[in-house]
XYZ file of C-alpha atoms in Angstrom:
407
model
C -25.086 -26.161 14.743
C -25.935 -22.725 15.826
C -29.204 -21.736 15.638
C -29.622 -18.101 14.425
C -26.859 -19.089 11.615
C -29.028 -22.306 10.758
C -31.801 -20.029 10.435
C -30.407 -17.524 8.522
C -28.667 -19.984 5.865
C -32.067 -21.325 5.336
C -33.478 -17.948 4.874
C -30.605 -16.890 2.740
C -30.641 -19.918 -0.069
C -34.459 -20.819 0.590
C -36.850 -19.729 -2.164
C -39.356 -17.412 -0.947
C -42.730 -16.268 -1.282
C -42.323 -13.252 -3.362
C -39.470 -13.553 -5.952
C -38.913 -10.158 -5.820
C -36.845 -10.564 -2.505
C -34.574 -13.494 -3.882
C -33.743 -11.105 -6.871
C -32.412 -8.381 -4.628
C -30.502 -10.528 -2.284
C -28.792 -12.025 -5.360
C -28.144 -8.072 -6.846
C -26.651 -7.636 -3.366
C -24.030 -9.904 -3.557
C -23.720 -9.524 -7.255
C -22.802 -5.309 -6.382
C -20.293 -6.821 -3.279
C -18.483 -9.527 -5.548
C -18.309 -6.847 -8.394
C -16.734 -4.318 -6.193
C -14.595 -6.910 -4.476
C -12.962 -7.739 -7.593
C -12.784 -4.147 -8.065
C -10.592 -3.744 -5.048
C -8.217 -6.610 -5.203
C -7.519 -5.925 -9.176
C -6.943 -2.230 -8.182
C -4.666 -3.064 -5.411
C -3.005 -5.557 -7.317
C -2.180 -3.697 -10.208
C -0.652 -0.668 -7.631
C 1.811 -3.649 -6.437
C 2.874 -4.387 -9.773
C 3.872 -0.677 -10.404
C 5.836 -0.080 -7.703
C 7.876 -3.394 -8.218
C 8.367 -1.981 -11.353
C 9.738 1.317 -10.368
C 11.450 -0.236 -7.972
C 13.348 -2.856 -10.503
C 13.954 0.689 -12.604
C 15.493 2.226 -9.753
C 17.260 -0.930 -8.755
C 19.523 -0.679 -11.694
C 21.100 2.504 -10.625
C 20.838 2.753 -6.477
C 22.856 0.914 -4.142
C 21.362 -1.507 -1.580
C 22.330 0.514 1.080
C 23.516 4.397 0.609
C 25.536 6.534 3.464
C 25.209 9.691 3.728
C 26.066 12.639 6.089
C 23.230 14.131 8.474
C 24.564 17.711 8.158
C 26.708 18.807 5.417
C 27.292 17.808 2.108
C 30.867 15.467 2.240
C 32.447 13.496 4.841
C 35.969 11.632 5.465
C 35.452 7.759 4.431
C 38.737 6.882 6.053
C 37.506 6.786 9.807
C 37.669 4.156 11.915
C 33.841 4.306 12.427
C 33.665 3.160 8.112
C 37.205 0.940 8.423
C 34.822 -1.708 10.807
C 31.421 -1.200 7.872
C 33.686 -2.073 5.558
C 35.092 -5.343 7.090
C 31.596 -6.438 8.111
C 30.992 -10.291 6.927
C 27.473 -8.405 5.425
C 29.056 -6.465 3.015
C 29.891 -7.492 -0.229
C 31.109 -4.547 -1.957
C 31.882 -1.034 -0.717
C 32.273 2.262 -3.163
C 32.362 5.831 -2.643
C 30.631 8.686 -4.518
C 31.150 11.937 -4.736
C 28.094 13.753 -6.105
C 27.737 17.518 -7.342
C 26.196 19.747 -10.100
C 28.052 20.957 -12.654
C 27.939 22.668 -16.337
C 28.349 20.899 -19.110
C 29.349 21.733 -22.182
C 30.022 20.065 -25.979
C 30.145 22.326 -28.493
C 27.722 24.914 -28.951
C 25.059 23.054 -26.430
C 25.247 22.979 -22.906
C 23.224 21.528 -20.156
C 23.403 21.390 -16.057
C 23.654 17.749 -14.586
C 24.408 15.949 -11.492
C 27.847 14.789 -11.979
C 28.301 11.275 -10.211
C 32.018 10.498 -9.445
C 32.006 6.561 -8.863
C 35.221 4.307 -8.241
C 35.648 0.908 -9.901
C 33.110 -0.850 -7.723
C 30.078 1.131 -9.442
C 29.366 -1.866 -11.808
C 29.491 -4.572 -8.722
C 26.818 -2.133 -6.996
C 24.076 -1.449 -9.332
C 23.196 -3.201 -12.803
C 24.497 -0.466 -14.891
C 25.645 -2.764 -17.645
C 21.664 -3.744 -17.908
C 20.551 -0.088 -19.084
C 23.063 0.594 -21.243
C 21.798 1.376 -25.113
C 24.795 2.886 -26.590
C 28.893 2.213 -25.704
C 30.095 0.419 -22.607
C 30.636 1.223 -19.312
C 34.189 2.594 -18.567
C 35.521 4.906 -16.343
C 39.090 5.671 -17.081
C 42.034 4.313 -19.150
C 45.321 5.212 -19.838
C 45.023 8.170 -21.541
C 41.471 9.802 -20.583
C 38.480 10.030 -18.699
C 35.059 8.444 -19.526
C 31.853 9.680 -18.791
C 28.194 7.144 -18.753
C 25.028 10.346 -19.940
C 21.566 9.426 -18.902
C 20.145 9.521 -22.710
C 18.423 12.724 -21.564
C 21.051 14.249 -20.987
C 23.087 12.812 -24.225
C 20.142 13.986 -26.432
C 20.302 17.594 -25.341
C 24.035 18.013 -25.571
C 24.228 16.018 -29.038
C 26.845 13.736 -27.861
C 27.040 9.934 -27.920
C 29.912 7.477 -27.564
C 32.731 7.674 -30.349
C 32.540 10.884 -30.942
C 36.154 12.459 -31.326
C 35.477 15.631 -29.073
C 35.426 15.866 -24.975
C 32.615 17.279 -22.976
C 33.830 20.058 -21.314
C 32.779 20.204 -17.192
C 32.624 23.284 -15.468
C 32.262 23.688 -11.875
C 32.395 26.772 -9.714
C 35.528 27.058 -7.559
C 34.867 26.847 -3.561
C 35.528 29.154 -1.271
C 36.356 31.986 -3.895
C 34.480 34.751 -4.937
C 33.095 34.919 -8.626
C 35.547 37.300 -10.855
C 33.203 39.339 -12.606
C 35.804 41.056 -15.067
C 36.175 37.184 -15.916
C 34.063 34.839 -14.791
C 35.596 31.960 -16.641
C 38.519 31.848 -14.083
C 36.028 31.589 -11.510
C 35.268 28.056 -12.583
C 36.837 24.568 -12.424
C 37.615 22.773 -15.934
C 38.006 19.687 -16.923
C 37.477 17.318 -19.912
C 35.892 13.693 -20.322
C 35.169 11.602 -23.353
C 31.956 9.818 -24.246
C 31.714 6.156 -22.936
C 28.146 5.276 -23.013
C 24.534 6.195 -22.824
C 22.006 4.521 -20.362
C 18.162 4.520 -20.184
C 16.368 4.084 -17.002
C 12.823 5.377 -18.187
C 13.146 7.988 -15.191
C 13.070 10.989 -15.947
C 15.507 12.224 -12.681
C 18.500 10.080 -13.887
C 17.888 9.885 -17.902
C 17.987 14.066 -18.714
C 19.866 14.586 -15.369
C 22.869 12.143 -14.646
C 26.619 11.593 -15.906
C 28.561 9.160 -14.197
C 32.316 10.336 -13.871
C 35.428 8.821 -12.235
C 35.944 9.877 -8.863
C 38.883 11.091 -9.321
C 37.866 13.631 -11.753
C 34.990 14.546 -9.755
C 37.407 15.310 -6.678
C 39.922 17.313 -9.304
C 36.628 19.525 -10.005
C 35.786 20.086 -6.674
C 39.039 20.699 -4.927
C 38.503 17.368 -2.773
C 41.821 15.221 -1.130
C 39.437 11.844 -0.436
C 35.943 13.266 0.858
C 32.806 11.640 -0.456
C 28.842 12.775 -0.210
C 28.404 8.956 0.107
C 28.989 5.187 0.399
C 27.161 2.705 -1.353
C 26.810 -0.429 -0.430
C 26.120 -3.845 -1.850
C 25.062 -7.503 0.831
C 26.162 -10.717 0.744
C 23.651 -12.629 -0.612
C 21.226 -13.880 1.416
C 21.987 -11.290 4.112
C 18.368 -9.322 5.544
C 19.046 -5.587 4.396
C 16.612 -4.354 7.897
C 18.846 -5.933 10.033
C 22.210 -4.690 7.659
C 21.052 -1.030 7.990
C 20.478 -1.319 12.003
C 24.085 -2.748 12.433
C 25.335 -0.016 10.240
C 23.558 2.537 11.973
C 24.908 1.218 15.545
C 28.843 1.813 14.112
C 28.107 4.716 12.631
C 25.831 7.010 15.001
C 23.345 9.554 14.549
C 25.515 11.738 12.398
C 24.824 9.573 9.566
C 21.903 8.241 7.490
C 21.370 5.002 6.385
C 18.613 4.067 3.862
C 17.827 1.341 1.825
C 16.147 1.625 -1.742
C 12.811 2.806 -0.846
C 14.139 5.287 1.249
C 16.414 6.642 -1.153
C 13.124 7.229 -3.491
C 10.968 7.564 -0.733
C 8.962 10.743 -2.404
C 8.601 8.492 -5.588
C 7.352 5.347 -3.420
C 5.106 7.385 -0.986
C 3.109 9.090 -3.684
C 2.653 5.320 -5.337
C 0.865 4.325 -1.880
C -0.836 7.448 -1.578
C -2.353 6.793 -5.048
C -3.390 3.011 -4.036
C -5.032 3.907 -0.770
C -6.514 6.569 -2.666
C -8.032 4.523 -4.984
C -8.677 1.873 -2.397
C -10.702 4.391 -0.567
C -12.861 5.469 -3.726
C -13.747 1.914 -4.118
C -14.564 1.635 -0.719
C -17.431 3.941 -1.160
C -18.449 2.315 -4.290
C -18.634 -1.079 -1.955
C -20.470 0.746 0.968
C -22.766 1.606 -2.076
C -23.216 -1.956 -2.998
C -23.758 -3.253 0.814
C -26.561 -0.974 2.020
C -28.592 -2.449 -0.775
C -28.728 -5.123 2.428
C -30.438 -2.758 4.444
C -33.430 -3.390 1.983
C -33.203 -6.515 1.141
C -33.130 -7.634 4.948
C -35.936 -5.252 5.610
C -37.927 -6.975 2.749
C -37.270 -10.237 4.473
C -38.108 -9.498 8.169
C -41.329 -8.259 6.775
C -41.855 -11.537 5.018
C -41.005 -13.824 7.746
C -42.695 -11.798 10.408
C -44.951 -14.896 11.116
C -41.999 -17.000 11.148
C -40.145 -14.558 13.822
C -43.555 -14.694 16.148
C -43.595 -18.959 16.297
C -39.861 -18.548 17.477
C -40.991 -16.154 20.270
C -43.790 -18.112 20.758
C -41.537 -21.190 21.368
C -39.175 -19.057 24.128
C -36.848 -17.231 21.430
C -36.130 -13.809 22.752
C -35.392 -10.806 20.994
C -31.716 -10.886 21.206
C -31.556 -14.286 19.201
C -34.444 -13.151 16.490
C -31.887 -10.213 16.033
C -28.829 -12.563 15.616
C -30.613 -14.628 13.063
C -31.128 -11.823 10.430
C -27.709 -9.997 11.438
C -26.098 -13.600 10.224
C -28.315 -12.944 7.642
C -26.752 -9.832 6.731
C -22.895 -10.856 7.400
C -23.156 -13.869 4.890
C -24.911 -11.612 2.661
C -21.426 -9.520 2.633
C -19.447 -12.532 3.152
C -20.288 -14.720 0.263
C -19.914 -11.362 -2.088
C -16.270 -10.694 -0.152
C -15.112 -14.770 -1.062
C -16.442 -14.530 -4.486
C -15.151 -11.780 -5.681
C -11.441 -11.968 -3.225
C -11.681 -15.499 -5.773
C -12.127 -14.080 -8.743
C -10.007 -10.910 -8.589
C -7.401 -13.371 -7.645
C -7.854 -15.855 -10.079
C -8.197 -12.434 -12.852
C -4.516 -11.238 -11.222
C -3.131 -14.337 -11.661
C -4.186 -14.355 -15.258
C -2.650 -11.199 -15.749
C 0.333 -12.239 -14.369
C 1.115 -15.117 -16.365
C -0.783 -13.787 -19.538
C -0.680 -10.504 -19.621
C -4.637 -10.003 -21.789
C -4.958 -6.336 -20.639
C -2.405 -4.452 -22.665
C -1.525 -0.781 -21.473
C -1.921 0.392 -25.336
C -2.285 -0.610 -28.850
C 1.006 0.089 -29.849
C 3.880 -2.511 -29.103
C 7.029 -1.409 -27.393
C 5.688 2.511 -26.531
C 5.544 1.531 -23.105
C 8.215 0.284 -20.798
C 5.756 -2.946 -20.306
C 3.522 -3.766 -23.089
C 0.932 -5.329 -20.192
C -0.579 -3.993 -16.677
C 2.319 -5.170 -14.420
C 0.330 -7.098 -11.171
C 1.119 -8.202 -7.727
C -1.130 -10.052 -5.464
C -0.190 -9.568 -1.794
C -2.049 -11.852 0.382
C -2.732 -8.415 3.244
C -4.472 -6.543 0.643
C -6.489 -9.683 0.277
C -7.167 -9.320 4.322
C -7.546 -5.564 4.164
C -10.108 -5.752 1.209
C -12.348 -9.181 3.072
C -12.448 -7.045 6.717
C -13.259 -3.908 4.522
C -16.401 -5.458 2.960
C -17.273 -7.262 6.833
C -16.862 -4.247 8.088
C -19.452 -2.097 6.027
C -21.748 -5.684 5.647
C -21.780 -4.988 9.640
C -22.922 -1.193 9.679
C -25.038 -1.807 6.472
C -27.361 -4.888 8.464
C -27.329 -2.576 12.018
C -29.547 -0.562 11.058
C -32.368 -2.711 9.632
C -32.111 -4.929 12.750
C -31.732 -2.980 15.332
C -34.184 0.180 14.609
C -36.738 -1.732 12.281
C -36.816 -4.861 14.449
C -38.205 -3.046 17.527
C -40.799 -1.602 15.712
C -41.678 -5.412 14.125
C -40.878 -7.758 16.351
C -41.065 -6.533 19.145
């Protein structure tokens, strides 16, 4: 075995001559476990958020979403978006053509993000999943359908069943507004209320009506241009490796992004707040470890006699300095495994139980429990964290105070 690590084991769990000094090694690791747990619940509980935003948004973007680089609509018939299409990957393939627009029922009116969808819409998201009022439907004989974001449903006063059309307005390209009448200087046309969705984001709920495309390109004076193509994989197929063998077809005059990157302000603040948080606690934890500068300063003092039989025997400074820097490290260790243990074993309790509630009240929040995710690097990040500071935290002691003592 090691020497300097025997040593310091036997210093570490050994009782010693004044109590005092095994009561502040065990506060020590006590304020390390405490802050580890700290840590890996935090980061945990960050995880399970953004899986839950991203299941929200999951219902409603694509896997994969084309868009132009420059300009706001782009020809889908190419030959560049003929071979995307027939690629073994892709499972279903719809166009979108996306815009803002008026609209109007009755006396209430409202602007929203028109979304003009073909019939492939329901095989690319999970629309029929957030639906709370009507059904999905886009067109039949007769008329034209439109899905509100309940938002957007509440402010206008209109719901699925009514007898009256929302009435769409959208500015005419290319043409100058009329100002002895403005009304002619705007694109009309009508659709009838097919359902109501919830997402519980704010963007799409107050914001979004999903329209035929066809309507859509009747409002906007469009032959077959979209602002987009959505995409849905094969199952089974890797989505990194989908997006690079899209973006080789396609070029640099188009952007490819998955679900995260089609959110990515939404997901970026998320992991600004964890890392955030993660570095608050960090501080709190560098708090907790230099409590081993004086318990290891308490100690060298104590076995001062101890450290002059070693040097008596041939030990030289370099392994009396190893001895209480293992000291130190498993000092900071132990409080890293017990507390990575716990805050796991905690997690996985909230995972499976859900005990910590996020309010009294059943059903006013989207989840009635903290939502958690344990991801085995934040595990790594939060163990080389505590070694890390356990490190910096015994230096000093060792290095400065063991001249002056041992030397």
């Amino acid at each position: 075995m090691n020497l300097p690590f025997y040593i310091a084991r036997r210093y570490l769990f050994s009782k010693k001559s004044h109590n005092a000094i095994n009561i502040i090694s065990m506060v020590c690791v006590c304020g390390v476990v405490v802050a580890t747990i700290a840590v890996v619940c935090a980061l945990s509980v960050y995880n399970g958020f953004n899986d839950l935003v991203a299941g929200m948004f999951s219902s409603f973007d694509p896997e994969l979403k084309i868009s132009p680089r420059t300009g706001k609509v782009f020809d889908p018939t190419t030959a560049e978006f003929q071979k995307v299409k027939q690629l073994p990957d892709i499972a279903w393939f719809g166009e979108v053509l996306q815009d803002n627009a008026l609209v109007r029922y009755h006396d209430r009116q409202d602007i929203a993000v028109i979304k003009g969808v073909d019939e492939n819409f329901s095989h690319l998201t999970l629309i029929d999943s957030i639906l709370i009022d009507g059904s999905f439907i886009l067109k039949d004989e007769v008329a034209d359908y439109a899905t509100l974001g309940v938002g957007l449903s509440a402010k206008l006063g209109a719901k699925p069943g009514f007898a009256s059309p929302l009435e769409i307005y959208v500015p005419k390209r290319d043409e100058k507004v009329n100002l002895s009448n403005p009304a002619s200087s705007f694109n009309q046309e009508y659709a009838y209320i097919g359902g109501v969705f919830l997402i519980n984001q704010q963007v799409y709920d107050e914001g979004y009506m999903i329209l035929p495309i066809s309507l859509v390109r009747q409002l906007l004076k469009y032959d077959k241009e979209v602002s987009s193509i959505e995409l849905k994989l094969a199952d089974g197929v890797d989505i990194s490796s989908a997006k690079k063998q899209i973006k080789v077809l396609l070029g640099d005059r188009f952007i490819v992004q998955d679900r995260y990157e089609q959110q990515e302000a939404s997901f970026k603040m998320m992991q600004v707040e964890k890392w955030m948080t993660f570095l608050i606690l960090s501080f709190i934890l560098a708090i907790a470890l230099f409590n081993v500068v004086g318990s290891l300063s308490m100690l060298m003092i104590e076995k001062k006699d101890d450290v002059r039989t070693l040097q008596n025997m041939g030990a030289d400074d370099k392994l009396v300095r190893r001895i209480f820097l293992f000291e130190g490290w498993m000092i900071s260790g132990f409080g890293a495994v017990i507390g990575i243990v716990i805050g796991l074993v905690l997690c996985l309790l909230q995972q499976h139980f859900g005990f910590i509630k996020l309010g009294q009240t059943a059903g006013a929040f989207v989840i009635d429990a903290y939502p958690v995710r344990v991801v085995f690097t934040d595990l790594l990040v939060a163990f080389i964290t505590v070694a890390a500071i356990g490190l910096m935290a015994a230096w000093y002691p060792i290095h400065y105070l063991g001249k002056k003592w041992f030397s």
